Amino acid sequence: MAGEPLNGLSTAEATALLKLHGPNALRPAKSRSLATVAIGTLREPMYIFLLAAASLYLFVGDLGEGLFLLAGAALSVGLVVFQDARSERALAALRQLAEPFAQVIRDGVQQRLAARELVPGDIALIMEGERIPADALLRQGDVLTVDESALTGESVPVAKRPMLHNLDQADEEHDANDNTLFAGTMLVAGQGLAQITRTGANTHIGAIGASLSGEMERTPLQETTGRLVIVLSVIAVVFCLLVAVAYGVMRGDWIAGGLAGLTVAISLLPEEFPMVLAVFLAIGSWRLARHQVLVRRAAVVETLGAVTMLCVDKTGTLTENRMTVGTTWSKGNLLGSDMDGAPGEVAKIALLASATHPVDPMDRAVHAALATTTSLVLAENGGEPTASFPLRPDRLAVIQRWRTNSGNIWAAKGAPEAVLKLTNAQPAERRDVETALAAMAASGMRVLGVAKAAGPPSATDDPEDASFEFVGLIGFLDPLRADVPAALAEARVAGIDVAMITGDYPATALEIARQAGLDITKGVLTGPEIAALTAEELTARLATVRIFARVKPDQKLALVEAFKARGEVVAMTGDGVNDAPALERAHVGIAMGNRGTDVAREAADLVLLDDSFPAIVGGVRLGRRIFTNLRKALIYVMAIHVPIAGVALLPILFGMPPLLYPMHVVMLELIIDPVCSLVFESEPSDRKSMLRPPRSISEPLFGRPQMILAAVQGAVLLAAVLGIYIWSLNNGLEENQARAAGFIVLVIGNLALALADASESSTRIFDSRHNIFWIVSTIAGAILVGALTVPFLSEIFRMAPPGALVVTMAVLVAVAAGGWYGAVRRLKPRATGNRAPPSQPSNNIDRQVPEHALATTGSAPR
């Protein structure tokens, strides 16, 4: 409807109202307190066993051992709390990045701000596919179709019409009128201007008490690991009882039997598994967010490294989405970009077919092209359109009706073929338009057709009945992102194919694809051609074609299914309402953060915060690193528990003195926890990670090969520990000396195993990024030396110095038993035919550069 200009609040008014009403947010996501985390940790089976062991020591009067165990348990809990707090901070940062934004008018100027900054009285621009940011009244715009099912449970969308009554009466009539918009509901069709009336907890949805948790969902692997820990806990309890009873019956020492049983139980529990997964997924998601890739579903981190096909939009992903009017054409003449005279006429009609408060880049470009005359053109035609008719699948054009003193004016802007269809253009005129369109599109411009119609006020309300005449063509320049060719080259080297999907004219698509470096030799497949193919025929065509033009959203879904049928692991980008099915069906759905609709973002697994293609490639690169490091951490955790459990159990079964007591296991856990969560998580990826093809989607994160490797590594270290222990006992060393020798092998072998598993062959052992490992190693070494030389600690650990020769032998055996795998990898000859790494970009995470540069560029083309 026509109406007075809506200039919105002033900055000062908005600031005052924000202080009065508070932020436009529902209850904040709850974070667990440190006390809650600590209490939850103490309920874990391992800590229950530790507390039981400490109580047993205290019961029999071993004050030192009991207090040591309590201190060790407290320190271990502290490490868990530290890691949980680190993960919570990462998740809080993700929640902040995921907060919605809104387009508002303040001080008469359109601006983008966080939705939490909205206040009552703000004028907000609402667009198709977005969630309404606060309760509001529709002041101007289209008749909207709104899905209120999230609020009412009704699945049928409702119509909302611009208000016709006095705003002063709005509050009393707020819940009854069909111009009322509610926070959290989805705008399915249309656009308009809405005046905010209620925010935050005062909205209708706030009164109901709805809130987003903001928590990251558990992945299938986390669920499986959780069940595994429960099973192992039951097994640990059974073994604890069996060992205690057997020890007590066979040796008559029930106290020692209880301690031996508790030691075996503690050693059997890989309680690091859940912590490692939680830390890696939370911190990994945070790292991706720093690189402009926001993770909405944690499980996608496991999938990124398997992607073989990237299906990307042209506009805003490969190009800058920074539209400018390049040229206009009318009646056989190419008129340039000067907006005086005939070119200005084409642009003026295009302006009348554009939003008066533009959000779309092409609408903005039209407004900018007319510059200072924009307000005058709008004022001459009534200021606001009296009716708007948005794009429809069967009419790819926007039509607006304006009322002037002389009658109605209709303005249409859209796909040239759709606009021509509105007119009665003769064949000769159509040929001229098509020739001009082909020439403009071949230069890479995005081209729209423009038409107009005029008539008396009562002539017609249906644009289909208006007599349109074709005015001309308007071409928009949208330059290719400078970093796209390099990123495409990096994707190709990594074994990832790229397909470009666009709604543009085929010639435009081919030119942009050529500039980007995509293969255009097999031509372009258009939307109508896709629609005419069967599923089998389309799958066959996708063997070669990588450029798709004039594609409709439902055809994106067909392309996803066809690529999947070819065995590809598909990542699909999308930004519109109708892109949601394709995003959901792709293995990795990627929504645009800047220009994407809320519908697309909610359907996607990832959100690109800067909408750029290099960010996708950077995300794949970092996803491969996260996956690899997480796998290495899980291998290490399983491997190290083999010797710990074996050394705790086998000496008892063979009738030898126990090698391990609870305090030894506690010390080992204090080494394992920070190593597996800090050292492995921060490990840089192999320089060749993007020179290898994607892994199979069916390859599990932790499958049989990884289990076998962990078992072999653990068995080698177990044999070394038992070997040195048995040798020491058989060569006249006292029990405490033999225990010291075996424990030295176990501790140093543990550290050597961690370094061997974590480090890539291309990473130096004393690389600065291994500082955390060396800090942990230094502390562990100091405690080990103290346990051998400080009488108080020696008594607690039940160890005595075994002599310099035995210590030297134990250290050498430990380094060999724990580090053999790393030595094999470093000495392994390079595979023949392996190409050298391409020159790496400044954003490569494997270079000595800050990681925040990851998403800025791609690697140089080869």
Tab-separated table of C-alpha atoms in Angstrom, residues 435-729:
chain	number	residue	atom	x	y	z
A	435	THR	CA	20.871	-11.336	-29.724
A	436	ALA	CA	21.598	-8.504	-27.308
A	437	LEU	CA	21.058	-10.822	-24.336
A	438	ALA	CA	23.565	-13.346	-25.704
A	439	ALA	CA	26.192	-10.641	-26.248
A	440	MET	CA	25.778	-9.153	-22.770
A	441	ALA	CA	25.731	-12.571	-21.076
A	442	ALA	CA	28.856	-13.681	-22.962
A	443	SER	CA	30.772	-10.877	-21.256
A	444	GLY	CA	29.842	-12.350	-17.864
A	445	MET	CA	27.055	-9.941	-16.992
A	446	ARG	CA	23.894	-10.967	-15.211
A	447	VAL	CA	21.060	-9.678	-17.414
A	448	LEU	CA	17.481	-8.823	-16.538
A	449	GLY	CA	14.649	-7.753	-18.785
A	450	VAL	CA	12.550	-4.669	-17.994
A	451	ALA	CA	8.969	-3.924	-19.088
A	452	LYS	CA	6.254	-1.393	-18.252
A	453	ALA	CA	2.519	-0.910	-18.610
A	454	ALA	CA	0.135	1.976	-17.921
A	455	GLY	CA	-3.601	2.325	-17.428
A	456	PRO	CA	-6.386	4.069	-15.507
A	457	PRO	CA	-6.677	3.357	-11.742
A	458	SER	CA	-9.553	0.911	-12.222
A	459	ALA	CA	-8.122	-0.858	-15.291
A	460	THR	CA	-6.986	-4.135	-13.683
A	461	ASP	CA	-5.620	-5.561	-10.455
A	462	ASP	CA	-3.986	-8.525	-12.165
A	463	PRO	CA	-0.588	-7.921	-13.829
A	464	GLU	CA	-1.327	-10.698	-16.293
A	465	ASP	CA	-4.079	-8.493	-17.764
A	466	ALA	CA	-1.856	-5.418	-18.165
A	467	SER	CA	-0.509	-4.532	-21.619
A	468	PHE	CA	3.252	-4.562	-21.072
A	469	GLU	CA	5.765	-3.233	-23.520
A	470	PHE	CA	9.396	-4.344	-23.447
A	471	VAL	CA	11.644	-1.447	-22.381
A	472	GLY	CA	15.087	-3.020	-22.521
A	473	LEU	CA	17.790	-5.046	-20.838
A	474	ILE	CA	19.894	-4.100	-17.865
A	475	GLY	CA	23.205	-5.864	-17.279
A	476	PHE	CA	24.908	-6.197	-13.905
A	477	LEU	CA	28.604	-6.701	-13.334
A	478	ASP	CA	29.503	-9.057	-10.495
A	479	PRO	CA	33.267	-9.646	-10.525
A	480	LEU	CA	34.806	-13.007	-9.765
A	481	ARG	CA	36.398	-13.246	-6.332
A	482	ALA	CA	40.137	-12.876	-6.776
A	483	ASP	CA	40.896	-15.909	-4.602
A	484	VAL	CA	38.501	-18.338	-6.327
A	485	PRO	CA	40.846	-19.706	-9.063
A	486	ALA	CA	43.487	-20.627	-6.479
A	487	ALA	CA	40.904	-22.254	-4.202
A	488	LEU	CA	39.511	-24.240	-7.146
A	489	ALA	CA	43.022	-25.441	-7.976
A	490	GLU	CA	43.514	-26.559	-4.375
A	491	ALA	CA	40.195	-28.425	-4.441
A	492	ARG	CA	41.191	-30.260	-7.624
A	493	VAL	CA	44.548	-31.301	-6.164
A	494	ALA	CA	42.665	-32.608	-3.109
A	495	GLY	CA	40.523	-34.826	-5.319
A	496	ILE	CA	37.398	-32.673	-4.962
A	497	ASP	CA	35.360	-31.913	-8.074
A	498	VAL	CA	33.419	-28.647	-8.329
A	499	ALA	CA	30.116	-27.993	-10.093
A	500	MET	CA	28.684	-24.498	-10.568
A	501	ILE	CA	24.906	-24.151	-10.328
A	502	THR	CA	23.212	-20.878	-11.148
A	503	GLY	CA	19.882	-19.433	-12.197
A	504	ASP	CA	21.685	-17.159	-14.660
A	505	TYR	CA	21.695	-17.240	-18.436
A	506	PRO	CA	23.919	-20.059	-19.832
A	507	ALA	CA	26.367	-17.699	-21.549
A	508	THR	CA	26.879	-15.792	-18.301
A	509	ALA	CA	27.478	-19.049	-16.433
A	510	LEU	CA	30.055	-20.250	-18.985
A	511	GLU	CA	31.992	-16.972	-18.899
A	512	ILE	CA	32.208	-16.868	-15.097
A	513	ALA	CA	33.147	-20.560	-15.060
A	514	ARG	CA	35.903	-19.877	-17.591
A	515	GLN	CA	37.268	-17.025	-15.481
A	516	ALA	CA	37.230	-19.236	-12.371
A	517	GLY	CA	39.040	-22.085	-14.086
A	518	LEU	CA	36.221	-24.621	-14.207
A	519	ASP	CA	36.028	-27.113	-17.069
A	520	ILE	CA	33.661	-25.683	-19.686
A	521	THR	CA	34.615	-28.000	-22.533
A	522	LYS	CA	31.546	-30.187	-21.933
A	523	GLY	CA	29.208	-27.208	-22.150
A	524	VAL	CA	26.339	-26.297	-19.902
A	525	LEU	CA	23.217	-28.157	-18.822
A	526	THR	CA	20.151	-25.960	-18.350
A	527	GLY	CA	17.181	-26.291	-16.041
A	528	PRO	CA	14.711	-27.148	-18.841
A	529	GLU	CA	17.111	-29.825	-20.080
A	530	ILE	CA	17.395	-31.267	-16.559
A	531	ALA	CA	13.606	-31.347	-16.282
A	532	ALA	CA	13.373	-33.302	-19.544
A	533	LEU	CA	15.822	-36.019	-18.445
A	534	THR	CA	15.000	-39.133	-16.478
A	535	ALA	CA	16.921	-39.783	-13.264
A	536	GLU	CA	19.120	-42.331	-15.051
A	537	GLU	CA	19.801	-40.002	-17.989
A	538	LEU	CA	20.682	-37.143	-15.666
A	539	THR	CA	23.077	-39.378	-13.719
A	540	ALA	CA	24.787	-40.298	-16.984
A	541	ARG	CA	25.115	-36.653	-18.088
A	542	LEU	CA	26.784	-35.763	-14.804
A	543	ALA	CA	29.753	-37.903	-15.754
A	544	THR	CA	31.169	-34.882	-17.600
A	545	VAL	CA	29.031	-31.735	-17.246
A	546	ARG	CA	29.935	-29.382	-14.394
A	547	ILE	CA	28.178	-26.134	-15.385
A	548	PHE	CA	24.433	-25.789	-14.788
A	549	ALA	CA	22.393	-22.706	-15.704
A	550	ARG	CA	18.782	-21.550	-15.415
A	551	VAL	CA	18.425	-24.085	-12.606
A	552	LYS	CA	15.383	-23.935	-10.345
A	553	PRO	CA	15.572	-24.898	-6.661
A	554	ASP	CA	13.774	-28.208	-7.143
A	555	GLN	CA	16.304	-29.112	-9.834
A	556	LYS	CA	19.095	-28.613	-7.305
A	557	LEU	CA	17.587	-31.522	-5.417
A	558	ALA	CA	17.600	-33.607	-8.601
A	559	LEU	CA	21.294	-32.780	-9.117
A	560	VAL	CA	22.133	-33.769	-5.533
A	561	GLU	CA	20.379	-37.108	-5.923
A	562	ALA	CA	22.038	-37.743	-9.308
A	563	PHE	CA	25.522	-36.980	-7.972
A	564	LYS	CA	24.850	-39.251	-4.996
A	565	ALA	CA	23.732	-41.976	-7.379
A	566	ARG	CA	27.165	-41.685	-8.999
A	567	GLY	CA	28.775	-42.408	-5.622
A	568	GLU	CA	29.799	-38.834	-4.880
A	569	VAL	CA	29.867	-37.385	-1.385
A	570	VAL	CA	28.073	-34.118	-2.066
A	571	ALA	CA	28.381	-30.725	-0.418
A	572	MET	CA	25.680	-28.338	-1.657
A	573	THR	CA	25.398	-24.599	-1.129
A	574	GLY	CA	22.073	-22.768	-1.006
A	575	ASP	CA	20.474	-19.576	0.224
A	576	GLY	CA	16.773	-19.622	-0.663
A	577	VAL	CA	13.614	-20.996	0.873
A	578	ASN	CA	13.299	-23.668	-1.786
A	579	ASP	CA	16.943	-24.750	-1.430
A	580	ALA	CA	16.181	-26.455	1.896
A	581	PRO	CA	15.340	-29.917	0.436
A	582	ALA	CA	18.619	-30.014	-1.500
A	583	LEU	CA	20.583	-28.878	1.559
A	584	GLU	CA	18.973	-31.556	3.694
A	585	ARG	CA	19.594	-34.337	1.162
A	586	ALA	CA	23.242	-33.424	0.528
A	587	HIS	CA	25.841	-35.112	2.707
A	588	VAL	CA	26.956	-31.616	3.739
A	589	GLY	CA	24.454	-28.770	3.376
A	590	ILE	CA	26.069	-25.328	3.306
A	591	ALA	CA	23.962	-22.198	3.757
A	592	MET	CA	25.017	-18.637	3.093
A	593	GLY	CA	25.401	-16.548	6.231
A	594	ASN	CA	25.129	-13.087	4.678
A	595	ARG	CA	22.440	-13.584	2.038
A	596	GLY	CA	20.926	-16.907	3.058
A	597	THR	CA	17.418	-17.225	4.421
A	598	ASP	CA	16.668	-18.622	7.855
A	599	VAL	CA	15.019	-21.608	6.175
A	600	ALA	CA	18.248	-22.459	4.357
A	601	ARG	CA	20.385	-21.936	7.462
A	602	GLU	CA	18.156	-24.183	9.546
A	603	ALA	CA	18.311	-26.950	6.931
A	604	ALA	CA	22.091	-26.758	6.539
A	605	ASP	CA	24.928	-28.447	8.421
A	606	LEU	CA	27.312	-25.523	7.919
A	607	VAL	CA	26.821	-21.781	7.485
A	608	LEU	CA	29.377	-19.722	5.552
A	609	LEU	CA	29.717	-16.487	7.466
A	610	ASP	CA	31.271	-14.673	4.492
A	611	ASP	CA	29.574	-16.660	1.673
A	612	SER	CA	32.886	-17.265	-0.124
A	613	PHE	CA	34.070	-20.374	-1.940
A	614	PRO	CA	37.588	-20.293	-0.467
A	615	ALA	CA	35.980	-20.606	2.959
A	616	ILE	CA	34.434	-23.915	1.837
A	617	VAL	CA	37.801	-25.257	0.682
A	618	GLY	CA	39.400	-23.978	3.879
A	619	GLY	CA	36.680	-25.708	5.878
A	620	VAL	CA	37.369	-29.007	4.094
A	621	ARG	CA	41.082	-28.595	4.810
A	622	LEU	CA	40.490	-27.934	8.476
A	623	GLY	CA	37.871	-30.689	8.628
A	624	ARG	CA	40.490	-33.153	7.395
A	625	ARG	CA	42.853	-31.985	10.109
A	626	ILE	CA	40.226	-32.340	12.858
A	627	PHE	CA	39.252	-35.808	11.672
A	628	THR	CA	42.875	-36.988	11.454
A	629	ASN	CA	43.863	-35.620	14.854
A	630	LEU	CA	40.743	-37.019	16.518
A	631	ARG	CA	41.459	-40.436	15.033
A	632	LYS	CA	45.072	-40.298	16.256
A	633	ALA	CA	43.908	-39.313	19.746
A	634	LEU	CA	41.477	-42.235	19.926
A	635	ILE	CA	44.195	-44.651	18.723
A	636	TYR	CA	46.497	-43.346	21.443
A	637	VAL	CA	43.868	-43.636	24.195
A	638	MET	CA	43.088	-47.220	23.284
A	639	ALA	CA	46.752	-48.150	22.785
A	640	ILE	CA	47.924	-46.835	26.145
A	641	HIS	CA	45.181	-48.634	28.039
A	642	VAL	CA	46.414	-51.991	26.729
A	643	PRO	CA	49.689	-51.912	28.727
A	644	ILE	CA	48.073	-50.229	31.720
A	645	ALA	CA	45.365	-52.892	31.985
A	646	GLY	CA	47.787	-55.706	31.145
A	647	VAL	CA	50.391	-54.609	33.677
A	648	ALA	CA	47.699	-54.251	36.340
A	649	LEU	CA	46.303	-57.732	35.736
A	650	LEU	CA	48.980	-60.105	34.379
A	651	PRO	CA	51.496	-59.986	37.254
A	652	ILE	CA	48.701	-60.994	39.632
A	653	LEU	CA	47.617	-63.860	37.358
A	654	PHE	CA	51.221	-65.116	37.097
A	655	GLY	CA	51.749	-64.947	40.858
A	656	MET	CA	54.178	-62.037	40.774
A	657	PRO	CA	54.066	-58.960	43.017
A	658	PRO	CA	51.712	-56.277	41.681
A	659	LEU	CA	53.472	-53.794	39.408
A	660	LEU	CA	50.817	-51.112	39.581
A	661	TYR	CA	48.831	-49.661	42.457
A	662	PRO	CA	46.120	-47.022	42.217
A	663	MET	CA	48.587	-44.132	42.674
A	664	HIS	CA	50.530	-45.301	39.585
A	665	VAL	CA	47.370	-45.362	37.479
A	666	VAL	CA	46.434	-41.905	38.759
A	667	MET	CA	49.772	-40.518	37.645
A	668	LEU	CA	49.378	-42.130	34.234
A	669	GLU	CA	45.874	-40.655	33.890
A	670	LEU	CA	47.241	-37.210	34.753
A	671	ILE	CA	49.580	-37.624	31.786
A	672	ILE	CA	47.019	-39.101	29.397
A	673	ASP	CA	44.242	-36.541	29.944
A	674	PRO	CA	46.093	-33.376	28.884
A	675	VAL	CA	48.057	-35.183	26.188
A	676	CYS	CA	45.044	-36.648	24.388
A	677	SER	CA	42.923	-33.486	24.635
A	678	LEU	CA	45.510	-30.704	24.287
A	679	VAL	CA	48.466	-32.125	22.380
A	680	PHE	CA	46.499	-34.032	19.755
A	681	GLU	CA	43.870	-31.300	19.279
A	682	SER	CA	46.491	-28.626	18.562
A	683	GLU	CA	48.612	-30.795	16.278
A	684	PRO	CA	48.953	-29.251	12.787
A	685	SER	CA	47.854	-31.422	9.896
A	686	ASP	CA	50.148	-33.095	7.439
A	687	ARG	CA	51.338	-30.772	4.687
A	688	LYS	CA	50.086	-33.356	2.219
A	689	SER	CA	46.567	-33.552	3.641
A	690	MET	CA	45.183	-31.657	0.639
A	691	LEU	CA	47.224	-33.701	-1.827
A	692	ARG	CA	45.385	-36.893	-0.951
A	693	PRO	CA	41.969	-37.888	-2.280
A	694	PRO	CA	38.995	-37.746	0.094
A	695	ARG	CA	38.512	-40.753	2.344
A	696	SER	CA	35.555	-43.047	1.799
A	697	ILE	CA	32.306	-41.913	3.420
A	698	SER	CA	31.885	-45.468	4.734
A	699	GLU	CA	35.264	-45.386	6.482
A	700	PRO	CA	34.598	-45.048	10.216
A	701	LEU	CA	36.506	-42.648	12.399
A	702	PHE	CA	37.646	-45.497	14.609
A	703	GLY	CA	37.333	-48.813	12.792
A	704	ARG	CA	39.105	-52.133	12.631
A	705	PRO	CA	42.431	-50.837	11.178
A	706	GLN	CA	42.682	-48.272	13.952
A	707	MET	CA	41.803	-50.861	16.594
A	708	ILE	CA	44.462	-53.225	15.230
A	709	LEU	CA	47.089	-50.475	15.179
A	710	ALA	CA	46.207	-49.466	18.753
A	711	ALA	CA	46.330	-53.106	19.891
A	712	VAL	CA	49.740	-53.661	18.264
A	713	GLN	CA	51.189	-50.451	19.736
A	714	GLY	CA	49.786	-51.294	23.148
A	715	ALA	CA	50.981	-54.899	22.988
A	716	VAL	CA	54.549	-53.840	22.121
A	717	LEU	CA	54.654	-51.454	25.065
A	718	LEU	CA	53.054	-54.053	27.351
A	719	ALA	CA	55.695	-56.613	26.351
A	720	ALA	CA	58.435	-54.069	27.051
A	721	VAL	CA	57.082	-53.183	30.501
A	722	LEU	CA	56.530	-56.801	31.540
A	723	GLY	CA	59.871	-57.801	30.045
A	724	ILE	CA	61.876	-55.271	32.046
A	725	TYR	CA	59.845	-56.042	35.187
A	726	ILE	CA	60.337	-59.826	34.966
A	727	TRP	CA	64.003	-59.387	34.026
A	728	SER	CA	64.552	-57.146	37.041
A	729	LEU	CA	62.872	-59.611	39.422
